[in-house]
Rosetta silent file (secondary structure, phi, psi, omega in degrees, C-alpha in Angstrom):
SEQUENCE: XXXXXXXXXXXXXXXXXXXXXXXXXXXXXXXXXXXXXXXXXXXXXXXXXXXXXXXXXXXXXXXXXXXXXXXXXXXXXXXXXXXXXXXXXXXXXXXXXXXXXXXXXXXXXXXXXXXXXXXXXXXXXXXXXXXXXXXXXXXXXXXXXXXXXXXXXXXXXXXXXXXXXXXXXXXXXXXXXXXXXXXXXXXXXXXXXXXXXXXXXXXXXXXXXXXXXXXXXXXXXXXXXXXXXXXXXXXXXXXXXXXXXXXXXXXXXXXXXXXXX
SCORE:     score description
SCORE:     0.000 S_00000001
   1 L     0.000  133.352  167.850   83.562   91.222   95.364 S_00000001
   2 E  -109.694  162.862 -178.406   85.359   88.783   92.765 S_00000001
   3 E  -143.146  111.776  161.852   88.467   88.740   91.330 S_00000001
   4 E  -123.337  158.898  174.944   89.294   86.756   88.634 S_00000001
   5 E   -56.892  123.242  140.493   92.594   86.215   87.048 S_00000001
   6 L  -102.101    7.791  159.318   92.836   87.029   83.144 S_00000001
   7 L  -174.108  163.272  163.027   96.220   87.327   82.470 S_00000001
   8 L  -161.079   26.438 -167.839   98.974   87.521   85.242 S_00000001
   9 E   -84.629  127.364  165.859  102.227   86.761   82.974 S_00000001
  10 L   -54.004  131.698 -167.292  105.048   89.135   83.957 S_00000001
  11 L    19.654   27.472  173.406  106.289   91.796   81.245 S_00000001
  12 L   170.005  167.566 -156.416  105.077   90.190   78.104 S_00000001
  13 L  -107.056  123.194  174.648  102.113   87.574   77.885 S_00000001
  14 L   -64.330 -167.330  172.521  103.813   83.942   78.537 S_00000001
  15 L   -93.875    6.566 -171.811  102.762   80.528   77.351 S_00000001
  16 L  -141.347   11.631  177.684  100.036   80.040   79.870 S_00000001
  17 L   170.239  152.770  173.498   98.563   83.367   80.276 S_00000001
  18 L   -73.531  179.739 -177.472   98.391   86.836   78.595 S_00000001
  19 E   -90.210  175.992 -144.843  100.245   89.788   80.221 S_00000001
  20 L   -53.992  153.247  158.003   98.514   91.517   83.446 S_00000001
  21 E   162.797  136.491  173.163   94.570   91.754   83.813 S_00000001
  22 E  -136.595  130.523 -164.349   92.068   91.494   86.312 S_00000001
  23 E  -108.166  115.585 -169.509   88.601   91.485   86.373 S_00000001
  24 E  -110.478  126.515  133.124   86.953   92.771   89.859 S_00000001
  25 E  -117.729  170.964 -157.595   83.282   92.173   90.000 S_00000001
  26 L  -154.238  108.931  139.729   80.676   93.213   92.507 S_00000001
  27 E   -11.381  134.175  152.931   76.909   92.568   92.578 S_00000001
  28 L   175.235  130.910  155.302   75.143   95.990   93.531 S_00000001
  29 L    74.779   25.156  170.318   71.967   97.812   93.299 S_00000001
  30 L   100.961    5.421  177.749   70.324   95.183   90.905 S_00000001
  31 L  -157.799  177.781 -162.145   73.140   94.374   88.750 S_00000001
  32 E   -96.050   81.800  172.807   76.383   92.889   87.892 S_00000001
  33 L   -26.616  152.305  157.337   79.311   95.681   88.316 S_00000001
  34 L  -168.837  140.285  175.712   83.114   95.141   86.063 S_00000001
  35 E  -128.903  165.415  141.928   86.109   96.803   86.166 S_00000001
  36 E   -97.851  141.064 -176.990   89.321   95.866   84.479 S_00000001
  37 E  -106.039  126.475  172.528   92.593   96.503   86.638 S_00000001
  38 E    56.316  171.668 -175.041   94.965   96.935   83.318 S_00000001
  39 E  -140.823   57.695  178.358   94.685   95.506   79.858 S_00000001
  40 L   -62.222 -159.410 -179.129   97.609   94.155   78.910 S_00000001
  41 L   -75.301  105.848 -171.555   99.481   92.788   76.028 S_00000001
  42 L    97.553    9.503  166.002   97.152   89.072   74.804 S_00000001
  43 H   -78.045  -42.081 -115.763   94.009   89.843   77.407 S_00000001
  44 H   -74.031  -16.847 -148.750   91.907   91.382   75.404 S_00000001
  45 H   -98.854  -58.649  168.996   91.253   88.297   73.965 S_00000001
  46 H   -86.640   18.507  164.932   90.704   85.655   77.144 S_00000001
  47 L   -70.179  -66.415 -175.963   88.994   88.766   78.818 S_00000001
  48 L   -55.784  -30.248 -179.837   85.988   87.644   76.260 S_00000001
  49 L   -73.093   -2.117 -174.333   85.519   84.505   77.506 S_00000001
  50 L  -117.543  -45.246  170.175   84.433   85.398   81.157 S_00000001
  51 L  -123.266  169.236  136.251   82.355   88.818   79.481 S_00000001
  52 L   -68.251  115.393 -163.479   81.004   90.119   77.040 S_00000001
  53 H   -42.095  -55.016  160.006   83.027   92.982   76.072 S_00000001
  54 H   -36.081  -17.870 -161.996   79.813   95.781   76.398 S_00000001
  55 H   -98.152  -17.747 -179.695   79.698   94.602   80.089 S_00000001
  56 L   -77.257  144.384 -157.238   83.042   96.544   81.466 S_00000001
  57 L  -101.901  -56.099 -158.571   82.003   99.070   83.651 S_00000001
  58 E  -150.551  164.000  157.786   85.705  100.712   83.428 S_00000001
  59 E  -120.903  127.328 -170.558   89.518   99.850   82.731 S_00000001
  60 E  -115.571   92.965  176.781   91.636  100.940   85.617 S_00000001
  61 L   -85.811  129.557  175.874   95.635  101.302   84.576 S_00000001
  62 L   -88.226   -3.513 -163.954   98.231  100.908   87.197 S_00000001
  63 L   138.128  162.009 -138.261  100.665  102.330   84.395 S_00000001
  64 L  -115.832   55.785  162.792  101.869  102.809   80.847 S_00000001
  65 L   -93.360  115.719  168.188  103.929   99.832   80.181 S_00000001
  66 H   -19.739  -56.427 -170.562  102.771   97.624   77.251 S_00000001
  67 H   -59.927    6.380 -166.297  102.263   94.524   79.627 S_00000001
  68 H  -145.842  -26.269  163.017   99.838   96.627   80.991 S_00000001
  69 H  -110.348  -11.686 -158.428   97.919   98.630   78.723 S_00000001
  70 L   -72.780   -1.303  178.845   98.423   97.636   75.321 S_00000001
  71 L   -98.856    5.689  145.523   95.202   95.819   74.667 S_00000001
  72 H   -41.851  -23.395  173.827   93.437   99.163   74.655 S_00000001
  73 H  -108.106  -10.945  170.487   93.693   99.424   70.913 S_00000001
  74 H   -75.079  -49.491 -170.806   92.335   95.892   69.942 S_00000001
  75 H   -62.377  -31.301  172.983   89.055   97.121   72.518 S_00000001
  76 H   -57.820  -38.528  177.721   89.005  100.515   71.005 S_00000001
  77 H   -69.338  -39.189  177.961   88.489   98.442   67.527 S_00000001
  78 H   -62.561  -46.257 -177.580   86.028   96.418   68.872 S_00000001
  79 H   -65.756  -48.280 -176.906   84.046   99.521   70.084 S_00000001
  80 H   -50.326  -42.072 -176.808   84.700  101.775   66.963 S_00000001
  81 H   -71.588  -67.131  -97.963   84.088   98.762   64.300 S_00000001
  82 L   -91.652  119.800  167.778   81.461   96.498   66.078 S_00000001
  83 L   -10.533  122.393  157.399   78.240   95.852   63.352 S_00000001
  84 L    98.541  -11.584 -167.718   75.359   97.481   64.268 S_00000001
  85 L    55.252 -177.417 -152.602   77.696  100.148   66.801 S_00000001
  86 L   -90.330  127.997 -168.929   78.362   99.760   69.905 S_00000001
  87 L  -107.185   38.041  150.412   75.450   99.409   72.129 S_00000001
  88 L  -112.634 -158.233 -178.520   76.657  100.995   75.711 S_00000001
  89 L   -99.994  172.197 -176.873   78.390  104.532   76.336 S_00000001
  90 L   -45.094  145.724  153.787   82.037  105.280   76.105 S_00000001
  91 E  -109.329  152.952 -150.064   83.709  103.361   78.273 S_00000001
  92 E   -83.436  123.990  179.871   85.601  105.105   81.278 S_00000001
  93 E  -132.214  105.575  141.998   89.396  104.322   81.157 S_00000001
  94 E   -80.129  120.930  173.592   91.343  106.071   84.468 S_00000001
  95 E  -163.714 -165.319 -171.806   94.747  105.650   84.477 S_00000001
  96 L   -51.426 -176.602 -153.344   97.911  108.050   84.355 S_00000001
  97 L  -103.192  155.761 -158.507   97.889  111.603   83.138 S_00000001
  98 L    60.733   -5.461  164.876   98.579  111.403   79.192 S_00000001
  99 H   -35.884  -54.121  175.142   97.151  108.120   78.891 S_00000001
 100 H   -44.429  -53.694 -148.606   94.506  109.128   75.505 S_00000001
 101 H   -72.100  -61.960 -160.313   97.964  110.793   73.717 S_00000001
 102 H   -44.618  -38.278  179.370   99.689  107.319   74.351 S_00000001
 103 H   -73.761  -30.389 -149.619   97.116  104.606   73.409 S_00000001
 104 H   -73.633  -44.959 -167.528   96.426  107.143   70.485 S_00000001
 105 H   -82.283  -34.461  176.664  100.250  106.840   69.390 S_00000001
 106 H   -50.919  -44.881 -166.364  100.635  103.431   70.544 S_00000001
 107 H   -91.174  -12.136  164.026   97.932  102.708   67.655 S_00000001
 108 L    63.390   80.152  176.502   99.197  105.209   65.056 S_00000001
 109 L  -157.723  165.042  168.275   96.358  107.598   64.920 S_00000001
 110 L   -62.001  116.337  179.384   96.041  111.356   65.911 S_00000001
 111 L   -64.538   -3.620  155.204   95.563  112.041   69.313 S_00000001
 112 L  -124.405   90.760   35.638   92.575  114.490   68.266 S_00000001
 113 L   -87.256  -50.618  166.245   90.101  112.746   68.566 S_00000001
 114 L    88.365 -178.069  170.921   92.503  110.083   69.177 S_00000001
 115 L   -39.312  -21.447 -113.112   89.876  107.169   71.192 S_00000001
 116 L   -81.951  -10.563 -164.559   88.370  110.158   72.573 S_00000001
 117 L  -112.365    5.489 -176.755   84.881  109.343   70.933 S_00000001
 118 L  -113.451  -50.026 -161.840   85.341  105.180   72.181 S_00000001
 119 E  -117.921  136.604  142.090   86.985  105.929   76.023 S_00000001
 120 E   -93.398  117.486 -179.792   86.104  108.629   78.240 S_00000001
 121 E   -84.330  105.863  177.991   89.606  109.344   79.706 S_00000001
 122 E  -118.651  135.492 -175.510   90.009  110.334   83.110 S_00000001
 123 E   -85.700  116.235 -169.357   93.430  111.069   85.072 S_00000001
 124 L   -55.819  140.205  163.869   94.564  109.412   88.123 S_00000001
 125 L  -100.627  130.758  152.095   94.935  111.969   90.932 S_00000001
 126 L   -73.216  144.605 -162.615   97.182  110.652   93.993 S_00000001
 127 L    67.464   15.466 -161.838   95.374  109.261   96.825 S_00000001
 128 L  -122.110  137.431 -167.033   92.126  110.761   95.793 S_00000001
 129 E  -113.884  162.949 -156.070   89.471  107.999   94.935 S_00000001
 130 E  -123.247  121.388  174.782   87.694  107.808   92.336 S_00000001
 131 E   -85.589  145.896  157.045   83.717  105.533   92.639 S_00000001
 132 E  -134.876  108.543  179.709   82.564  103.355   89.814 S_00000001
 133 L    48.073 -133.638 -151.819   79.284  101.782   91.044 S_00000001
 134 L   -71.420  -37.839  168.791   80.151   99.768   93.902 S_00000001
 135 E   -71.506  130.854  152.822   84.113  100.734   93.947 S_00000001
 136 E  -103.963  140.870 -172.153   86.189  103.263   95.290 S_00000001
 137 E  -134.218  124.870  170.299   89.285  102.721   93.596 S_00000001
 138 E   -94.259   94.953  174.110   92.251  104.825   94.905 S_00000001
 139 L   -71.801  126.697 -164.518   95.541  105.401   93.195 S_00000001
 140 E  -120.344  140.518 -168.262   98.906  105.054   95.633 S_00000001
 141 E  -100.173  118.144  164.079  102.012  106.275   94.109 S_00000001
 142 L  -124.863 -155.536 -168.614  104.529  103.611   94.071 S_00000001
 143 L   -97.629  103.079 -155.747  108.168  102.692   93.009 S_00000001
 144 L  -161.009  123.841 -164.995  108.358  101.749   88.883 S_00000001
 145 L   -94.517   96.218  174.741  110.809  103.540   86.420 S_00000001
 146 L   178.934  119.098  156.393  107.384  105.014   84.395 S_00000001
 147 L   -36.309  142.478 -147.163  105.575  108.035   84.966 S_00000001
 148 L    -3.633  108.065  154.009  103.258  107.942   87.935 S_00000001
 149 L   -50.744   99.358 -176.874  103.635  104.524   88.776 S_00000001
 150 E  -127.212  108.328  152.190  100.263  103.469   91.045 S_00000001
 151 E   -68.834  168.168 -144.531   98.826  100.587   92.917 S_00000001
 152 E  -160.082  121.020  172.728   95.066  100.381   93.320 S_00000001
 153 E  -108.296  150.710 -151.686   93.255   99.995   96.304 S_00000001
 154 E  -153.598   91.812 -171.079   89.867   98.729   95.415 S_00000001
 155 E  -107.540  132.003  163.711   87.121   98.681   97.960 S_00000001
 156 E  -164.796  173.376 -154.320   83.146   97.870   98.214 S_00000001
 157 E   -63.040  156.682 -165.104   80.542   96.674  100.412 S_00000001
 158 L  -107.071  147.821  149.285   80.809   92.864  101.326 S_00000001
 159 L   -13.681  -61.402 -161.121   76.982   91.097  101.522 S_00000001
 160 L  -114.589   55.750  169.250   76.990   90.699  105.496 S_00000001
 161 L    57.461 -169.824 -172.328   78.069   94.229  105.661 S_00000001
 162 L    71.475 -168.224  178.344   81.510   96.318  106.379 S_00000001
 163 E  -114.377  160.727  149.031   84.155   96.682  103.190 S_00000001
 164 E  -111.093  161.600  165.754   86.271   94.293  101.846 S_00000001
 165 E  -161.097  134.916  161.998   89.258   95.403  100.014 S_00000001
 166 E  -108.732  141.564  161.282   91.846   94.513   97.244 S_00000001
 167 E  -108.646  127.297  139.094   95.165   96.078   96.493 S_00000001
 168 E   -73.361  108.139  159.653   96.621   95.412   93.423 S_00000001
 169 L   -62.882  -15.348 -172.909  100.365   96.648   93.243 S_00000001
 170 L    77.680 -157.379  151.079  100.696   97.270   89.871 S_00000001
 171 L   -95.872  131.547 -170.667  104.577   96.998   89.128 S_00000001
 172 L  -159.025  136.101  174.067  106.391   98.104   91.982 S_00000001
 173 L   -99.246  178.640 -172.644  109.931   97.330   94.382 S_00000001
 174 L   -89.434  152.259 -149.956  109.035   98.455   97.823 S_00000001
 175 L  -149.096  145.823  149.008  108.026  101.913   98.675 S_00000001
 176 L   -93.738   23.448  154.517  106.399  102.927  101.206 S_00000001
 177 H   -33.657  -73.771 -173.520  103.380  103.484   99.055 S_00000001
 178 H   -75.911   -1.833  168.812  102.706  100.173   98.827 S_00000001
 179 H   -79.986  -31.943 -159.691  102.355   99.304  102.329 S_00000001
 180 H  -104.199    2.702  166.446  100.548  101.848  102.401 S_00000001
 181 H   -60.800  -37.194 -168.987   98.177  101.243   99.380 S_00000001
 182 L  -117.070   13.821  157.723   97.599   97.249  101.130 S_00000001
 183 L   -26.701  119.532  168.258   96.828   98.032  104.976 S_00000001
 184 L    75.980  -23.544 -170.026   94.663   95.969  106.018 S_00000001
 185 L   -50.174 -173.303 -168.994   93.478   94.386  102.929 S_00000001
 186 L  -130.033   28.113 -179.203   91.564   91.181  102.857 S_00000001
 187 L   174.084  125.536  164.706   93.556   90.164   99.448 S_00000001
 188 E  -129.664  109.554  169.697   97.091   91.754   98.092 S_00000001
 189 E   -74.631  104.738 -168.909   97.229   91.117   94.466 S_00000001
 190 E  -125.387  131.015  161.281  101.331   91.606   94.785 S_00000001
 191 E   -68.781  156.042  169.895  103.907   91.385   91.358 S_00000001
 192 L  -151.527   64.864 -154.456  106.761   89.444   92.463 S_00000001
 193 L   -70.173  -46.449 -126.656  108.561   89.310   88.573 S_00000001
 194 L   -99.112   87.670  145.563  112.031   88.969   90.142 S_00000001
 195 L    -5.712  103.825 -178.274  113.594   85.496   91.489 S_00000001
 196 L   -66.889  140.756  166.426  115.069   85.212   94.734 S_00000001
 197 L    86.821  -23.686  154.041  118.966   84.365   94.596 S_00000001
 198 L   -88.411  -40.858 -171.482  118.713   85.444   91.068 S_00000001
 199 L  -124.756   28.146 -162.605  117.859   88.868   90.496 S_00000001
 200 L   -68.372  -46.582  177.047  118.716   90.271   94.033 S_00000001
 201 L   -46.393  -27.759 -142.994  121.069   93.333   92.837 S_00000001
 202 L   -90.186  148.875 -172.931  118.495   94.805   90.596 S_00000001
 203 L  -132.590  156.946  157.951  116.610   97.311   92.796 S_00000001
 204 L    70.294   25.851 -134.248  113.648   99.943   91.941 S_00000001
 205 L  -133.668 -104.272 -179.785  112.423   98.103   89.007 S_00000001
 206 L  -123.986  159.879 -178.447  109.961   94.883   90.747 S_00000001
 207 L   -68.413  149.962  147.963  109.329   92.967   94.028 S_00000001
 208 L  -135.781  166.617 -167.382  110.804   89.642   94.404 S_00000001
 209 H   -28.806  -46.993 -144.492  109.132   86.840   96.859 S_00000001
 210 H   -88.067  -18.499 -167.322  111.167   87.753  100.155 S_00000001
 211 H   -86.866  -70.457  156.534  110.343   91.325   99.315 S_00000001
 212 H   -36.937  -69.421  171.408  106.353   90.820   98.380 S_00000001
 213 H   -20.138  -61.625 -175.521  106.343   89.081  101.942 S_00000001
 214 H   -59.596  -54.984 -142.532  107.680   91.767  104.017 S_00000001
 215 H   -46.904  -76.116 -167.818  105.471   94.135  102.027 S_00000001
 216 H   -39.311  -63.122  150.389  102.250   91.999  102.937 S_00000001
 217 H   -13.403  -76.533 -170.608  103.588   91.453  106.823 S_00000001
 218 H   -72.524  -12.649  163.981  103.791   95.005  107.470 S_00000001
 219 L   -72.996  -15.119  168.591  101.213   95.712  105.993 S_00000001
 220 L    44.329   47.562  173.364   98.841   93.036  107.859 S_00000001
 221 L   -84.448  173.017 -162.703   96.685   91.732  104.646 S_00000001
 222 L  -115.507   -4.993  142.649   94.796   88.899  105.288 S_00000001
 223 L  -131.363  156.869  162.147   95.767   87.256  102.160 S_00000001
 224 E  -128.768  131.611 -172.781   99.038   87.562   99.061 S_00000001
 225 E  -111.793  132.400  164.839   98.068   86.173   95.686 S_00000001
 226 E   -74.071  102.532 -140.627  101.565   86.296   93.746 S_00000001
 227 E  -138.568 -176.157  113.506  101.241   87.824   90.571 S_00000001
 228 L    96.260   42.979  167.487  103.043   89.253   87.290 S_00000001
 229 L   -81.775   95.076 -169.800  105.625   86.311   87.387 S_00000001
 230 L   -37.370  174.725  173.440  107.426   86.373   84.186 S_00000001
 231 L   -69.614  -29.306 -171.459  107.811   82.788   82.081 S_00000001
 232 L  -116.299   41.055  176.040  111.668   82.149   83.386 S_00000001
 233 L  -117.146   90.826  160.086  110.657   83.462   87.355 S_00000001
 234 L   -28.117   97.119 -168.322  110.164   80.015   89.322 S_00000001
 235 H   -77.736   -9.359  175.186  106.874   80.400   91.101 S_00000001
 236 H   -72.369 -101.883  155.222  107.927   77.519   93.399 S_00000001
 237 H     2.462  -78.809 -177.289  111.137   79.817   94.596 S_00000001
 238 H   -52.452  -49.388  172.819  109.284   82.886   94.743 S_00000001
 239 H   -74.156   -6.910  167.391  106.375   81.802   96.797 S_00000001
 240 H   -63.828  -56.406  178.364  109.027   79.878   99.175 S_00000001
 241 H   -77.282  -15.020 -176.494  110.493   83.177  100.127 S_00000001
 242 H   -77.288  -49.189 -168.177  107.466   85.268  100.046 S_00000001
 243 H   -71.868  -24.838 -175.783  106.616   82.856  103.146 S_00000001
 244 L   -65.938   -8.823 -172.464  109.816   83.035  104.828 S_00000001
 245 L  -132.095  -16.353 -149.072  108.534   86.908  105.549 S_00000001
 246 L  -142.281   95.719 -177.435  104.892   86.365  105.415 S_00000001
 247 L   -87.895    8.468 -147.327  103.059   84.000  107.550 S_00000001
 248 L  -114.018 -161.505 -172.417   99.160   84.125  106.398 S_00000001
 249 L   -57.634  149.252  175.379   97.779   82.539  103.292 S_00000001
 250 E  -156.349   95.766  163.286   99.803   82.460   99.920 S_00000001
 251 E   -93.543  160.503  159.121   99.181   81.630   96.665 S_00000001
 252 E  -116.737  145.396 -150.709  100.022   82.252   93.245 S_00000001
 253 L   -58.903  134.823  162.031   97.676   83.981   90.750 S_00000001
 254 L  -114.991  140.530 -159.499   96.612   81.356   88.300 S_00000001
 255 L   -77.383   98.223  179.532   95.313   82.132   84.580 S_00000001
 256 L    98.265   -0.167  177.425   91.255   81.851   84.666 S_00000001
 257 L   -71.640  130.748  169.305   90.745   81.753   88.403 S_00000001
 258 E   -78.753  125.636  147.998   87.978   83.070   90.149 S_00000001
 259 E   -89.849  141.007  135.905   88.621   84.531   94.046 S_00000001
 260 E   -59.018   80.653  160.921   86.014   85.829   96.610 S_00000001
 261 L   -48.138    0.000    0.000   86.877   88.755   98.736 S_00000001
């Protein structure tokens, strides 16, 4: 399984990256597998440069925040519009319940049909996983002032057998959700928008480093990639404090980066 970064800029797309998206691929069963974990506001755009747009297998929303969905109506244009039509099937977009009515309004069109003839829409249940080729991707209800609020655990077979698995948090302060969404993983994709020493009153909103740490500690992942750092969140700072709780590998998400799982 790969993961690469396409956007990872915290609540609006910065000056170095678009706003959140990540592209998980997976070899399997004679071909090349893609999901999107969100679409935010600017991916849609360096999202082409790694695929061809026809090639996403699915778009997987952690929630209904701009920064996180909002490039659903340039790809809806691409599919409705594109010369010649579009030459795969709808593509599958799971994410919260109301999701169709939202992109539909976000885009100032009727929600019937609304995309409905572009996306096949399907509604996150919690905890109940949902396969797309090679994934099971499980929505965990975490802590984010938005209706159901999820991280995404995102599992499939490794080469020399077993699972690997990434959690993505989504936006989230800590819950136990999200510990319990990134057991074990072998990569926690963690937001950490919030500046230690700076933003320490605000509560229930986002993680900040010292907070992202513990999560990943108790949680016993075997790596935390730092993610969804706004443009004025010191990534220096944040990842300082993330370590001060967290003693295994730590990085922060960089804008075109490929990982391995």
């Amino acid at each position: 399984m790969k993961l690469t970064i396409i956007g990872c800029s915290g609540s609006f797309p910065g000056p170095h990256s678009s706003a959140s998206c990540y592209l998980v691929s997976q070899e399997y069963q004679g071909r090349t597998w893609r999901i999107a974990l969100d679409l935010g506001s600017g991916a849609l755009g360096p999202l082409q440069r790694h695929i061809a747009l026809e090639d996403l297998d699915a778009v997987c929303l952690s929630h209904l925040h701009p920064d996180h969905y909002m490039d659903l109506t340039g790809l809806h244009i691409a599919v409705k519009w594109r010369p010649g039509g579009w030459p795969a099937a709808r593509i599958p977009v799971h994410g919260p319940a109301g999701t169709d009515v939202r992109i539909a309004a976000a885009h100032g069109i009727d929600p019937i049909p609304g995309m409905h003839p572009e996306f096949e829409f399907h509604d996150w249940t919690p905890e109940r996983p949902t396969t797309i080729g090679p994934f099971t991707v499980t929505p965990i209800t975490v802590r984010h002032p938005v209706e159901e609020p999820y991280a995404l655990r995102i599992e499939a077979p490794a080469e020399q057998g077993g699972t690997r698995v990434l959690t993505y948090s989504g936006d989230t302060d800590s819950c136990p959700g999200l510990v319990e969404a990134a057991r074990g993983s072998d990569v926690f994709l963690c937001e950490a928008a919030y500046q230690d020493g700076r933003d320490d009153e605000i509560e229930g909103i986002h993680l900040n480093g010292d907070r992202a740490g513990a999560a990943a500690a108790e949680a016993d992942v075997g790596r935390l990639l730092l993610t969804h750092l706004p443009a004025w969140t010191d990534a220096q700072v944040v990842r300082e404090h993330a370590a001060r709780r967290y003693s295994g590998n730590i990085a922060v998400a960089a804008d075109g980066v490929t990982y391995q799982i």
